[in-house]
mmCIF file of C-alpha atoms and ligand atoms in Angstrom:
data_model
loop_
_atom_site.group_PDB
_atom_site.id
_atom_site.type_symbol
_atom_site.label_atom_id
_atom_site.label_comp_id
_atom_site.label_asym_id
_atom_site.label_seq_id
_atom_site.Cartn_x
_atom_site.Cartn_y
_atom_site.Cartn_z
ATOM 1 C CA UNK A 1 3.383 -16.997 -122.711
ATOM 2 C CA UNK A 2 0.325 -18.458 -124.228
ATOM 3 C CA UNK A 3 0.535 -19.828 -127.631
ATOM 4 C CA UNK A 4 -1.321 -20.914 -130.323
ATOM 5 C CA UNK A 5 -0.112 -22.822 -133.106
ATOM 6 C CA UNK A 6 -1.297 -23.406 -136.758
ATOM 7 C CA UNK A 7 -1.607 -26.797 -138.316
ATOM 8 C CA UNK A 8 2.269 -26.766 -139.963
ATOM 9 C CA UNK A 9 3.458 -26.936 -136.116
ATOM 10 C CA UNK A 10 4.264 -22.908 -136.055
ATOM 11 C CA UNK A 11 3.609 -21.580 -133.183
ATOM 12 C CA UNK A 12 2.861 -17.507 -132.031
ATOM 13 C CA UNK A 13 1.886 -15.902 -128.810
ATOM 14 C CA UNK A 14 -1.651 -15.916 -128.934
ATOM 15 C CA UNK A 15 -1.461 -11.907 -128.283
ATOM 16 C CA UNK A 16 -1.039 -10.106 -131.474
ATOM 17 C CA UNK A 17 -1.319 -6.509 -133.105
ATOM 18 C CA UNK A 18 -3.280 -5.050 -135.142
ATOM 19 C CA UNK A 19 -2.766 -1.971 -137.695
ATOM 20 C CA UNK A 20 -5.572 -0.436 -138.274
ATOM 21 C CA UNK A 21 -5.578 3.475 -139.121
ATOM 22 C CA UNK A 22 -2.190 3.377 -137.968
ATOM 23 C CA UNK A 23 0.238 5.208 -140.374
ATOM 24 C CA UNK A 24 -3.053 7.880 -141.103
ATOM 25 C CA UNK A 25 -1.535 10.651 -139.437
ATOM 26 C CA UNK A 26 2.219 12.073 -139.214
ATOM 27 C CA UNK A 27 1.752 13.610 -135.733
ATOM 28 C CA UNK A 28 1.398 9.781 -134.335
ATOM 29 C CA UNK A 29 3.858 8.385 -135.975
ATOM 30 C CA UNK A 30 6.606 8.267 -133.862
ATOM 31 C CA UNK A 31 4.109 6.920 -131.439
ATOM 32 C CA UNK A 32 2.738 3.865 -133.078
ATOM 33 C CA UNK A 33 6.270 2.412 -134.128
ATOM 34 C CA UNK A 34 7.452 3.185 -130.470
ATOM 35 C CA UNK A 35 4.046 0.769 -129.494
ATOM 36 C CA UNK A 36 4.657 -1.863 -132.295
ATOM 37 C CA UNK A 37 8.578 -1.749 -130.563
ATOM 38 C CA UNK A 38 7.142 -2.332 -126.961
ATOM 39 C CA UNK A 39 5.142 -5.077 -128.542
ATOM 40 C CA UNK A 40 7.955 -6.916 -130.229
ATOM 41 C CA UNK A 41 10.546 -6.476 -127.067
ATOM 42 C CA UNK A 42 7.122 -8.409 -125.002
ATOM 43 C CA UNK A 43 7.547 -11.154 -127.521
ATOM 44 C CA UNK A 44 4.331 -10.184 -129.513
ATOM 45 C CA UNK A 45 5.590 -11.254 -132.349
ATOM 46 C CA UNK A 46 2.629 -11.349 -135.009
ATOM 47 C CA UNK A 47 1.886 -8.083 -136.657
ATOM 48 C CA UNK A 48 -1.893 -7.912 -138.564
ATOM 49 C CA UNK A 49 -1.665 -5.567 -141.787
ATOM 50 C CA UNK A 50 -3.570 -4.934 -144.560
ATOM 51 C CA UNK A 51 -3.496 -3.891 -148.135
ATOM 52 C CA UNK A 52 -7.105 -1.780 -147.355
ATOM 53 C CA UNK A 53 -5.680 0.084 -144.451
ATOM 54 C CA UNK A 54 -5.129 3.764 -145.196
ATOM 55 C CA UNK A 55 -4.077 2.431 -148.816
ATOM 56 C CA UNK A 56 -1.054 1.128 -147.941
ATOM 57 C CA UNK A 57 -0.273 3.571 -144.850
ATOM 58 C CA UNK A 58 -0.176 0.789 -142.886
ATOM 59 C CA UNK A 59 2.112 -0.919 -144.250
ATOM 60 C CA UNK A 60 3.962 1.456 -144.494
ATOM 61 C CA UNK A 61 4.225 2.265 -141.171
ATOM 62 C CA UNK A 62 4.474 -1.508 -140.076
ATOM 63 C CA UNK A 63 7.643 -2.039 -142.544
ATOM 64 C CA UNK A 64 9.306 0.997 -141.062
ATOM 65 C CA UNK A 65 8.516 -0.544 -137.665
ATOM 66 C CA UNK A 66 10.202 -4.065 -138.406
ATOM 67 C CA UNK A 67 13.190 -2.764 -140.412
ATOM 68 C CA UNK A 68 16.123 -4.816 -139.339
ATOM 69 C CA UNK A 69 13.708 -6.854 -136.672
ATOM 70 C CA UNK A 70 12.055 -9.193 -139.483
ATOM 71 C CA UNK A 71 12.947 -12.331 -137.941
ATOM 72 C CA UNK A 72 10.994 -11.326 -134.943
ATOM 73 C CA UNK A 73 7.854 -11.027 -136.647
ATOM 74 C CA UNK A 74 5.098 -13.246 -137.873
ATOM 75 C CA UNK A 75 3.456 -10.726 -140.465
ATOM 76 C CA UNK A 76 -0.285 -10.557 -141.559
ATOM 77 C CA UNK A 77 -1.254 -8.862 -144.486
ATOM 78 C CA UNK A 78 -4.684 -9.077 -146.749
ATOM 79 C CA UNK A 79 -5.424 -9.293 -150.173
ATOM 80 C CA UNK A 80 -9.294 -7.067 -151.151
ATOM 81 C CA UNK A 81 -12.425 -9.117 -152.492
ATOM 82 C CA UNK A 82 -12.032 -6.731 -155.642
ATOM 83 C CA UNK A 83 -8.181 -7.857 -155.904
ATOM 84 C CA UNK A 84 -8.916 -11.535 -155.353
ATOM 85 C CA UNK A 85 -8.149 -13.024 -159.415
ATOM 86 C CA UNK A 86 -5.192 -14.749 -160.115
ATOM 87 C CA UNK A 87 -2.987 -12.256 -161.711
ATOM 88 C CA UNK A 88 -4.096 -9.254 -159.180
ATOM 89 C CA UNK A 89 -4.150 -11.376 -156.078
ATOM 90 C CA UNK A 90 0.088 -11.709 -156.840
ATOM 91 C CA UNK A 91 0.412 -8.187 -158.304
ATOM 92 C CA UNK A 92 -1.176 -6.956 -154.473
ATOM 93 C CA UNK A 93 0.933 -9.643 -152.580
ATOM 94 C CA UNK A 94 3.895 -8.228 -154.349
ATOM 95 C CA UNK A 95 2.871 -4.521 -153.848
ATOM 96 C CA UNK A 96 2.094 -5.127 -150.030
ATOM 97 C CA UNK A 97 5.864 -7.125 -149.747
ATOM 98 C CA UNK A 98 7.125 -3.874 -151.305
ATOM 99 C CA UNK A 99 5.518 -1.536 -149.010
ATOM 100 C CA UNK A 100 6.504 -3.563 -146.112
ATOM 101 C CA UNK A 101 10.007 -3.955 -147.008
ATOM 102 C CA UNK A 102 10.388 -7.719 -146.559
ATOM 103 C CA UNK A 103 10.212 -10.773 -149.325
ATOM 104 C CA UNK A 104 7.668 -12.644 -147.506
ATOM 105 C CA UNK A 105 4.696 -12.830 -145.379
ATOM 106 C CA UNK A 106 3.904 -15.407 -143.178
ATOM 107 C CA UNK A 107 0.633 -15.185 -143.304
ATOM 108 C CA UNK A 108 -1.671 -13.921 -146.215
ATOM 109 C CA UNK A 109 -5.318 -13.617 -145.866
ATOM 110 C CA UNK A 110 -8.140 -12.557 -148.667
ATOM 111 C CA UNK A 111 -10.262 -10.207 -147.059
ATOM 112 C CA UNK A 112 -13.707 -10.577 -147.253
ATOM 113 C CA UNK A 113 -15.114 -12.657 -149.786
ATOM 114 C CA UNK A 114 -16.568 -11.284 -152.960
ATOM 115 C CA UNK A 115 -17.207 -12.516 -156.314
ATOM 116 C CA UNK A 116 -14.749 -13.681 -157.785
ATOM 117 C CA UNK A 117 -14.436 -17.548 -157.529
ATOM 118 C CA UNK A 118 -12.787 -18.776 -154.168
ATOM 119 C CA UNK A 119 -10.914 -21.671 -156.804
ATOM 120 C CA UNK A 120 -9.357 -18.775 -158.920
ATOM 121 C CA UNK A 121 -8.118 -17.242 -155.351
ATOM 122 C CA UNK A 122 -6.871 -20.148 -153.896
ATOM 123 C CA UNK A 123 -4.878 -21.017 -157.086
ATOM 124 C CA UNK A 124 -3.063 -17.833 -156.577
ATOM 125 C CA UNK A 125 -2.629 -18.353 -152.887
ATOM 126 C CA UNK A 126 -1.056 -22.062 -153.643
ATOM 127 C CA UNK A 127 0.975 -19.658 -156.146
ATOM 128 C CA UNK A 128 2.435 -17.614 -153.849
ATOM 129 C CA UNK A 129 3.264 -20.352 -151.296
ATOM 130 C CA UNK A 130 5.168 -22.178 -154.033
ATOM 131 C CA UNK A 131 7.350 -19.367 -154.961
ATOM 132 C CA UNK A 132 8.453 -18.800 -151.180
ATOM 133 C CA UNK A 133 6.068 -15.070 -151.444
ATOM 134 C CA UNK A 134 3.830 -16.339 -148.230
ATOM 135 C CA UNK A 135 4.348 -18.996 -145.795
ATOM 136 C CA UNK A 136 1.023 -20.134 -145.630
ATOM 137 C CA UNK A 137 -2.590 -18.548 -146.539
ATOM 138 C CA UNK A 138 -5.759 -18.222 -144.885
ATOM 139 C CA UNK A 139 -9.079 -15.739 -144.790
ATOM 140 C CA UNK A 140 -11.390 -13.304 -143.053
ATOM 141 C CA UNK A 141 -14.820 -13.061 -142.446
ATOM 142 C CA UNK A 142 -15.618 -16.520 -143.659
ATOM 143 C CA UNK A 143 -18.997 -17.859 -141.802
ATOM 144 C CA UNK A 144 -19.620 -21.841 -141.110
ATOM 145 C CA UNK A 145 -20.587 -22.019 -145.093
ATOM 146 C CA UNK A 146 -17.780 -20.280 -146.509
ATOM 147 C CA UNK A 147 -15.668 -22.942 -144.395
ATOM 148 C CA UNK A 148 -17.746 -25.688 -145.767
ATOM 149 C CA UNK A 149 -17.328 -24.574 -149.053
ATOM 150 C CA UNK A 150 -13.607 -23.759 -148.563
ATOM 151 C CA UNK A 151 -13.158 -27.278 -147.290
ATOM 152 C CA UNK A 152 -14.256 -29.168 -150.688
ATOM 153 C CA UNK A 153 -11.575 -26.879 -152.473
ATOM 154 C CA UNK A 154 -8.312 -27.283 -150.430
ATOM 155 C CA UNK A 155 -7.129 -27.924 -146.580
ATOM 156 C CA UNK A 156 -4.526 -25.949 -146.584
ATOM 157 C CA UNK A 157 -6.172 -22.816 -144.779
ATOM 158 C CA UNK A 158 -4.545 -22.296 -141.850
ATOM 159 C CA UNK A 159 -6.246 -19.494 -140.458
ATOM 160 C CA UNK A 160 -10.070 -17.729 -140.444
ATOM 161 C CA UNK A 161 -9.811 -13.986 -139.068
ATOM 162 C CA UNK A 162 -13.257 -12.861 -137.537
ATOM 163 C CA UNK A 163 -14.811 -10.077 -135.369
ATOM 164 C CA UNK A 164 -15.005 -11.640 -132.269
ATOM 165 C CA UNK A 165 -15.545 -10.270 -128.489
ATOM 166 C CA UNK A 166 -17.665 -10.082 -125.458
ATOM 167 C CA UNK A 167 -20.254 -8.132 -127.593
ATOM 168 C CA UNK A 168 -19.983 -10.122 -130.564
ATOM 169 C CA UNK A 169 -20.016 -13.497 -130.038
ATOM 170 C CA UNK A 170 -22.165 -15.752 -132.824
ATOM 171 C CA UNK A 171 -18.656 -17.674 -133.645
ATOM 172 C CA UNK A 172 -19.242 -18.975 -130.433
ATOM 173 C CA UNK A 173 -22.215 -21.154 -131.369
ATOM 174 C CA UNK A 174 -20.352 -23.049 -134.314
ATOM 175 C CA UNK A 175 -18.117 -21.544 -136.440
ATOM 176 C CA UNK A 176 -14.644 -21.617 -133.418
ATOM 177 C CA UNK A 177 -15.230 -25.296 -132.661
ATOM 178 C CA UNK A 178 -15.220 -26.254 -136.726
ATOM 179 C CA UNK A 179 -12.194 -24.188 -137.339
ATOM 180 C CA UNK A 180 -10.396 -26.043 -134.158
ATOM 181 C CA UNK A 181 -11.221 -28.818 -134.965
ATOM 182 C CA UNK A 182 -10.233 -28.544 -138.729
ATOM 183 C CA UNK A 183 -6.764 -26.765 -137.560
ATOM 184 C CA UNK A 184 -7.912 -23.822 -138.632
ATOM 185 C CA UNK A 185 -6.488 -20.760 -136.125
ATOM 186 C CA UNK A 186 -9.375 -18.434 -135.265
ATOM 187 C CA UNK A 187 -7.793 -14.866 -134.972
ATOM 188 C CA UNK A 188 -10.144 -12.620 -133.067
ATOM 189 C CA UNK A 189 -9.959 -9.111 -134.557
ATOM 190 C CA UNK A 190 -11.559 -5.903 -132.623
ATOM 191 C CA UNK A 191 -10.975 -8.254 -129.586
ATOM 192 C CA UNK A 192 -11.617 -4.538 -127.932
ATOM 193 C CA UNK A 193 -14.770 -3.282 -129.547
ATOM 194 C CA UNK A 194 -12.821 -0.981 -131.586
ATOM 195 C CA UNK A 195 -11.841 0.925 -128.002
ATOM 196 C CA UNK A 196 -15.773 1.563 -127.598
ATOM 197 C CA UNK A 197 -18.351 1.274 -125.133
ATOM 198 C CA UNK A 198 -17.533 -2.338 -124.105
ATOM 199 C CA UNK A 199 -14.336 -0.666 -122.267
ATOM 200 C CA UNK A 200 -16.964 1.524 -120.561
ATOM 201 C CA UNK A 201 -19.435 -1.304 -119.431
ATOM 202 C CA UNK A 202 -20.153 -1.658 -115.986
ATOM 203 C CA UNK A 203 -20.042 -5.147 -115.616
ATOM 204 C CA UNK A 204 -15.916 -5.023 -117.126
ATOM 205 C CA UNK A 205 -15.153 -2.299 -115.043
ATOM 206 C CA UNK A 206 -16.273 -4.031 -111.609
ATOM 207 C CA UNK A 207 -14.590 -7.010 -112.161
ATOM 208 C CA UNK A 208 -11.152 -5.675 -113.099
ATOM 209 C CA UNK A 209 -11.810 -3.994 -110.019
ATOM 210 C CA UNK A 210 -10.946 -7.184 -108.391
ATOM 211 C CA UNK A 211 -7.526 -7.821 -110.287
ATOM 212 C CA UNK A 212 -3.974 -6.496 -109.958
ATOM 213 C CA UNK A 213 -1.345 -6.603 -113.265
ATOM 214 C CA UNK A 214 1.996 -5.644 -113.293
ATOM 215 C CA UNK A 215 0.689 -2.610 -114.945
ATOM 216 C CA UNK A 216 -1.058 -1.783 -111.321
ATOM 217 C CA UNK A 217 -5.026 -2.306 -111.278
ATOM 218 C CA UNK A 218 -6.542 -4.495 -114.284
ATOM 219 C CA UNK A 219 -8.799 -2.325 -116.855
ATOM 220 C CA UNK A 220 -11.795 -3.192 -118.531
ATOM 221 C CA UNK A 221 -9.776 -3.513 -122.203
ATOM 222 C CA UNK A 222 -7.339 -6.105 -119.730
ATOM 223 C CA UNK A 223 -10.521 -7.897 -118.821
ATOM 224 C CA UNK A 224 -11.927 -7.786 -122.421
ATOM 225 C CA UNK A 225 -8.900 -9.375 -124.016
ATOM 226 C CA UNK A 226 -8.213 -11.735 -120.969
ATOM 227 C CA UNK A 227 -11.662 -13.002 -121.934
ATOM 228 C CA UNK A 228 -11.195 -13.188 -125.465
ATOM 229 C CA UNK A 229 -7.736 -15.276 -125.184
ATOM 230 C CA UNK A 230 -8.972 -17.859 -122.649
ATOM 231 C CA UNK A 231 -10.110 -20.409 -125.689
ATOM 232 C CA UNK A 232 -7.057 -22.668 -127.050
ATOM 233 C CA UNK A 233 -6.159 -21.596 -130.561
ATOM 234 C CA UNK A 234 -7.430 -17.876 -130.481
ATOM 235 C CA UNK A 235 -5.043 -15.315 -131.622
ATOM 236 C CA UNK A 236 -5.899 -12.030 -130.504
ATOM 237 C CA UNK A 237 -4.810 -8.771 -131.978
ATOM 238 C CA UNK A 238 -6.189 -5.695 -130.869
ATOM 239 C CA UNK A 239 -4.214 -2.489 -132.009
ATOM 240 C CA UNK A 240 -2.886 -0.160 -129.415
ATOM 241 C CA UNK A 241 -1.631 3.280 -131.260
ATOM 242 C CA UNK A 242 0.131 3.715 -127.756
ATOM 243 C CA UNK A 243 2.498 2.435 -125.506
ATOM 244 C CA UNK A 244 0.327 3.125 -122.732
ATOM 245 C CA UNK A 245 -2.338 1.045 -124.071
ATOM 246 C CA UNK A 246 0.054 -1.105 -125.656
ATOM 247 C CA UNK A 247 1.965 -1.970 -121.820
ATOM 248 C CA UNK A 248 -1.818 -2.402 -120.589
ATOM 249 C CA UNK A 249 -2.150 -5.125 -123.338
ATOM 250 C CA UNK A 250 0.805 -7.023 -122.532
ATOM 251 C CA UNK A 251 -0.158 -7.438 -119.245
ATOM 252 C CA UNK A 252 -3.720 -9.127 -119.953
ATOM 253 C CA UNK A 253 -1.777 -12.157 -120.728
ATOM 254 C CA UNK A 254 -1.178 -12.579 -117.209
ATOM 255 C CA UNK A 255 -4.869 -11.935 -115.961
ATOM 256 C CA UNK A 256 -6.720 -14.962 -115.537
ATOM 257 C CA UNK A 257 -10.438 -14.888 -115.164
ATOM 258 C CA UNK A 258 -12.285 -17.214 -112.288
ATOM 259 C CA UNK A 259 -15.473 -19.199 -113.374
ATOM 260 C CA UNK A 260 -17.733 -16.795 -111.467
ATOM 261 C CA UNK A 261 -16.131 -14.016 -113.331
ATOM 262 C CA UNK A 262 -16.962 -15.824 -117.102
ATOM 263 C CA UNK A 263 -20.568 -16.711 -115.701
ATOM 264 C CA UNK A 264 -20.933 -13.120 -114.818
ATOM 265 C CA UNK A 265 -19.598 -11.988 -118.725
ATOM 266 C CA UNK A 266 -22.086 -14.716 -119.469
ATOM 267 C CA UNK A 267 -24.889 -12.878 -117.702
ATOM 268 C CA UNK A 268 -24.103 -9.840 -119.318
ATOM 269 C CA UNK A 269 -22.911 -10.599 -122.639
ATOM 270 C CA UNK A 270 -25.200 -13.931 -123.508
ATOM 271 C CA UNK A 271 -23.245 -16.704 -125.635
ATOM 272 C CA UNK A 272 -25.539 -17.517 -128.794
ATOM 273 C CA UNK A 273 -28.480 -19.808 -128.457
ATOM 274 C CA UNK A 274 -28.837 -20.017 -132.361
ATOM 275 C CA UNK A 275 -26.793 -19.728 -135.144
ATOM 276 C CA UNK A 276 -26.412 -15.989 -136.860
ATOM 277 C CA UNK A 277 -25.075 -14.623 -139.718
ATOM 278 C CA UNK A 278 -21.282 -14.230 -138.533
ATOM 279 C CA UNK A 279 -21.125 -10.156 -138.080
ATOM 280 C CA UNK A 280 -17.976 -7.977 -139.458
ATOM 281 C CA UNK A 281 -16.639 -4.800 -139.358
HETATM 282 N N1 NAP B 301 -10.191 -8.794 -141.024
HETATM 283 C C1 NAP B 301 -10.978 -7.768 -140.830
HETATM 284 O O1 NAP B 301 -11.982 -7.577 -141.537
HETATM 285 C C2 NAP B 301 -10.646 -6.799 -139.724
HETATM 286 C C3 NAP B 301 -11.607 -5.851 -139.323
HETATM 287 C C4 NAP B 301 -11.266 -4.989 -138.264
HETATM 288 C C5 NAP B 301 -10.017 -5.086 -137.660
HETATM 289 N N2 NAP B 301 -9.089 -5.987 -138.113
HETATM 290 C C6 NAP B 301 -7.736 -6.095 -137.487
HETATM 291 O O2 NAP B 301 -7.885 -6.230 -136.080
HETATM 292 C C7 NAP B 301 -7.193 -5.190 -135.412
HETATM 293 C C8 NAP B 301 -7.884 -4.811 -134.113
HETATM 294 O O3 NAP B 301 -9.201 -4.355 -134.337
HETATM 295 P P1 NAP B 301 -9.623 -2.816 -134.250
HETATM 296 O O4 NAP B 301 -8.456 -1.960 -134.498
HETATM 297 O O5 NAP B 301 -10.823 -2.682 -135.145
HETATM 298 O O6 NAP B 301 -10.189 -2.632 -132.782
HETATM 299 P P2 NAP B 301 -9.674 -3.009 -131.306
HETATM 300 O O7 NAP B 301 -8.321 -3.566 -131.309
HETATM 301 O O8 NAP B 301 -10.790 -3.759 -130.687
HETATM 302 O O9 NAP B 301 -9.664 -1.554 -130.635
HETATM 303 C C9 NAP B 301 -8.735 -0.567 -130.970
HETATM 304 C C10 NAP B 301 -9.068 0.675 -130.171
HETATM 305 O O10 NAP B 301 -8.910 0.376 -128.769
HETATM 306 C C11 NAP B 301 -7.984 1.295 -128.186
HETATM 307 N N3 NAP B 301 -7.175 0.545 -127.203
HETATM 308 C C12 NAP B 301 -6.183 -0.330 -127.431
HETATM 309 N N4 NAP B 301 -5.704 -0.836 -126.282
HETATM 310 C C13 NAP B 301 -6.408 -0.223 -125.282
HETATM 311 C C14 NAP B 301 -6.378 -0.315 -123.873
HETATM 312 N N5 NAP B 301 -5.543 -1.139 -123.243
HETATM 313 N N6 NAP B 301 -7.247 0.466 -123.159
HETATM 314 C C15 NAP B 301 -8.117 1.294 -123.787
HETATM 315 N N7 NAP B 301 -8.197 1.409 -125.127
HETATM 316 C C16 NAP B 301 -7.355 0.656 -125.870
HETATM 317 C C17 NAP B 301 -7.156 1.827 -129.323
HETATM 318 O O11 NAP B 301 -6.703 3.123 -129.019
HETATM 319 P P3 NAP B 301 -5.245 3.657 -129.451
HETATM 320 O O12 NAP B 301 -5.057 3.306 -130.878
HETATM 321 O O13 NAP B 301 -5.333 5.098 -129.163
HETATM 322 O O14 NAP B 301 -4.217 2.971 -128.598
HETATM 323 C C18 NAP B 301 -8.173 1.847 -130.459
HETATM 324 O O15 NAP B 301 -8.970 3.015 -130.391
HETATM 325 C C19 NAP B 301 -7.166 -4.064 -136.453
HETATM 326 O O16 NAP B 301 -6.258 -3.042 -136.129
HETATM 327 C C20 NAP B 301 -6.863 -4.846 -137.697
HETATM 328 O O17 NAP B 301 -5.479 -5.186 -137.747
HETATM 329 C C21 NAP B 301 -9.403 -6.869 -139.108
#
């Protein structure tokens, strides 16, 4: 299985899942543990949370999901902009361990940034770390700047969450090759378009036409996330509320596009000539 691994030498499959709304309604319940299970007994071991989601529903959900199955998981959560000082960046990490059911995370990102100093943050990060709460920190929707600036403060990010995907793609221009190159893991989140029309594009749809999974014939979503995962060091994580989405997930791993096929996403989707503000969701 394709890997990617962070700059302390831990390694994950470079297919994830995400959490989003999941835990929001009762009726789907059942459903979305039964899809976080298939993911797990695949070997998808890294599970993205947040504090934000549903208030806590998600983690919720996800802790019920990985009761007794812990040590198979490499678990995301998220600490807000507006809970990023020192003392309530620890009182969240705490709450979120709580609601999750476990005494660690092994990965904790803040959000977004906002305004409270990224020093006062990262001193409660470095906090955490040293009391065994997280195994390592990182962030989210941090453009080539916010790196920059991140840099002069500490290098012990290990990871930089973004929207990234055929119909987003200003990372592409600078911001993927500075985080590789600083061992900084680039985790592409909405790596479907949030299940929109990028699954119904025309382009997608004719060239997973051409491909065979062990799911039966490749989908556009395959396509999408087979395109997404073909850099080193990108972690995917696209949420699948269902096995049946979930399954067809698993099985992108597998699909391998051909040159032709990327010139033709290419074509359709243009890489960035310029740099852009980096978008998010
Ligand atoms: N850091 C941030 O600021 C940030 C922002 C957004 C998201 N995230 C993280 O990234 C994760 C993924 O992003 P996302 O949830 O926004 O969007 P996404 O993963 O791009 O898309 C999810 C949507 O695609 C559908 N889907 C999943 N697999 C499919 C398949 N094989 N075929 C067709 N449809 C499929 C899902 O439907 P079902 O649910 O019905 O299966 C859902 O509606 C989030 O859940 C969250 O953990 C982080």
């Amino acid at each position: 299985m394709k890997k990617v691994r962070f700059g302390d030498s831990a390694s994950v499959p470079a297919l994830g899942m995400g959490s989003w709304n999941l835990g929001d309604s009762t009726a789907s319940r059942n459903e979305e543990i039964a899809s976080l299970h298939m993911g797990l007994d695949a070997g998808l071991s890294v599970i993205d949370t947040a504090e934000m989601y549903g208030s806590g529903r998600s983690e919720h959900l996800v802790g019920e999901a990985i009761r007794n199955r812990r040590k198979e998981v490499f678990l995301i959560s998220k600490v807000l902009p507006s809970n990023a000082s020192f003392s309530k960046t620890l009182r969240s990490c705490e709450a979120s361990l709580d609601r999750l059911g476990t005494d660690y995370l092994d990965l904790y990102l803040l959000h977004w940034r906002g305004s409270i100093p990224l020093e006062e943050t990262i001193e409660a990060l470095t906090t955490l770390k040293a009391k065994g709460m997280i195994r390592r920190w990182g962030v989210s929707n941090f453009d080539t700047d916010d790196m920059r600036e991140l840099d002069l403060l500490s290098s012990d990010c290990a990871a930089n969450q973004i929207l990234y995907n055929l119909e987003a793609r200003g990372a592409e221009f600078d911001l993927l090759t500075r985080d590789r190159n600083a061992g900084i893991v680039s985790i592409a989140y909405s790596p479907l378009g949030q299940g929109g029309d990028l699954l119904d594009d025309p382009v997608l749809t004719d060239i997973a036409r051409h491909h065979e999974t062990a799911t039966g014939p490749a989908s556009p979503a395959q396509i999408a996330l087979a395109w997404t995962l073909r850099h080193p060091n990108i972690l995917a994580i696209p949420k699948a509320g269902t096995r049946t989405h979930m399954r067809d997930n698993i099985a992108a791993l597998d699909l391998e596009l051909t040159g032709k096929e990327c010139e033709q996403l290419d074509k359709r989707f243009s890489p960035p000539q310029y740099k852009t503000p980096l978008e998010m969701i």
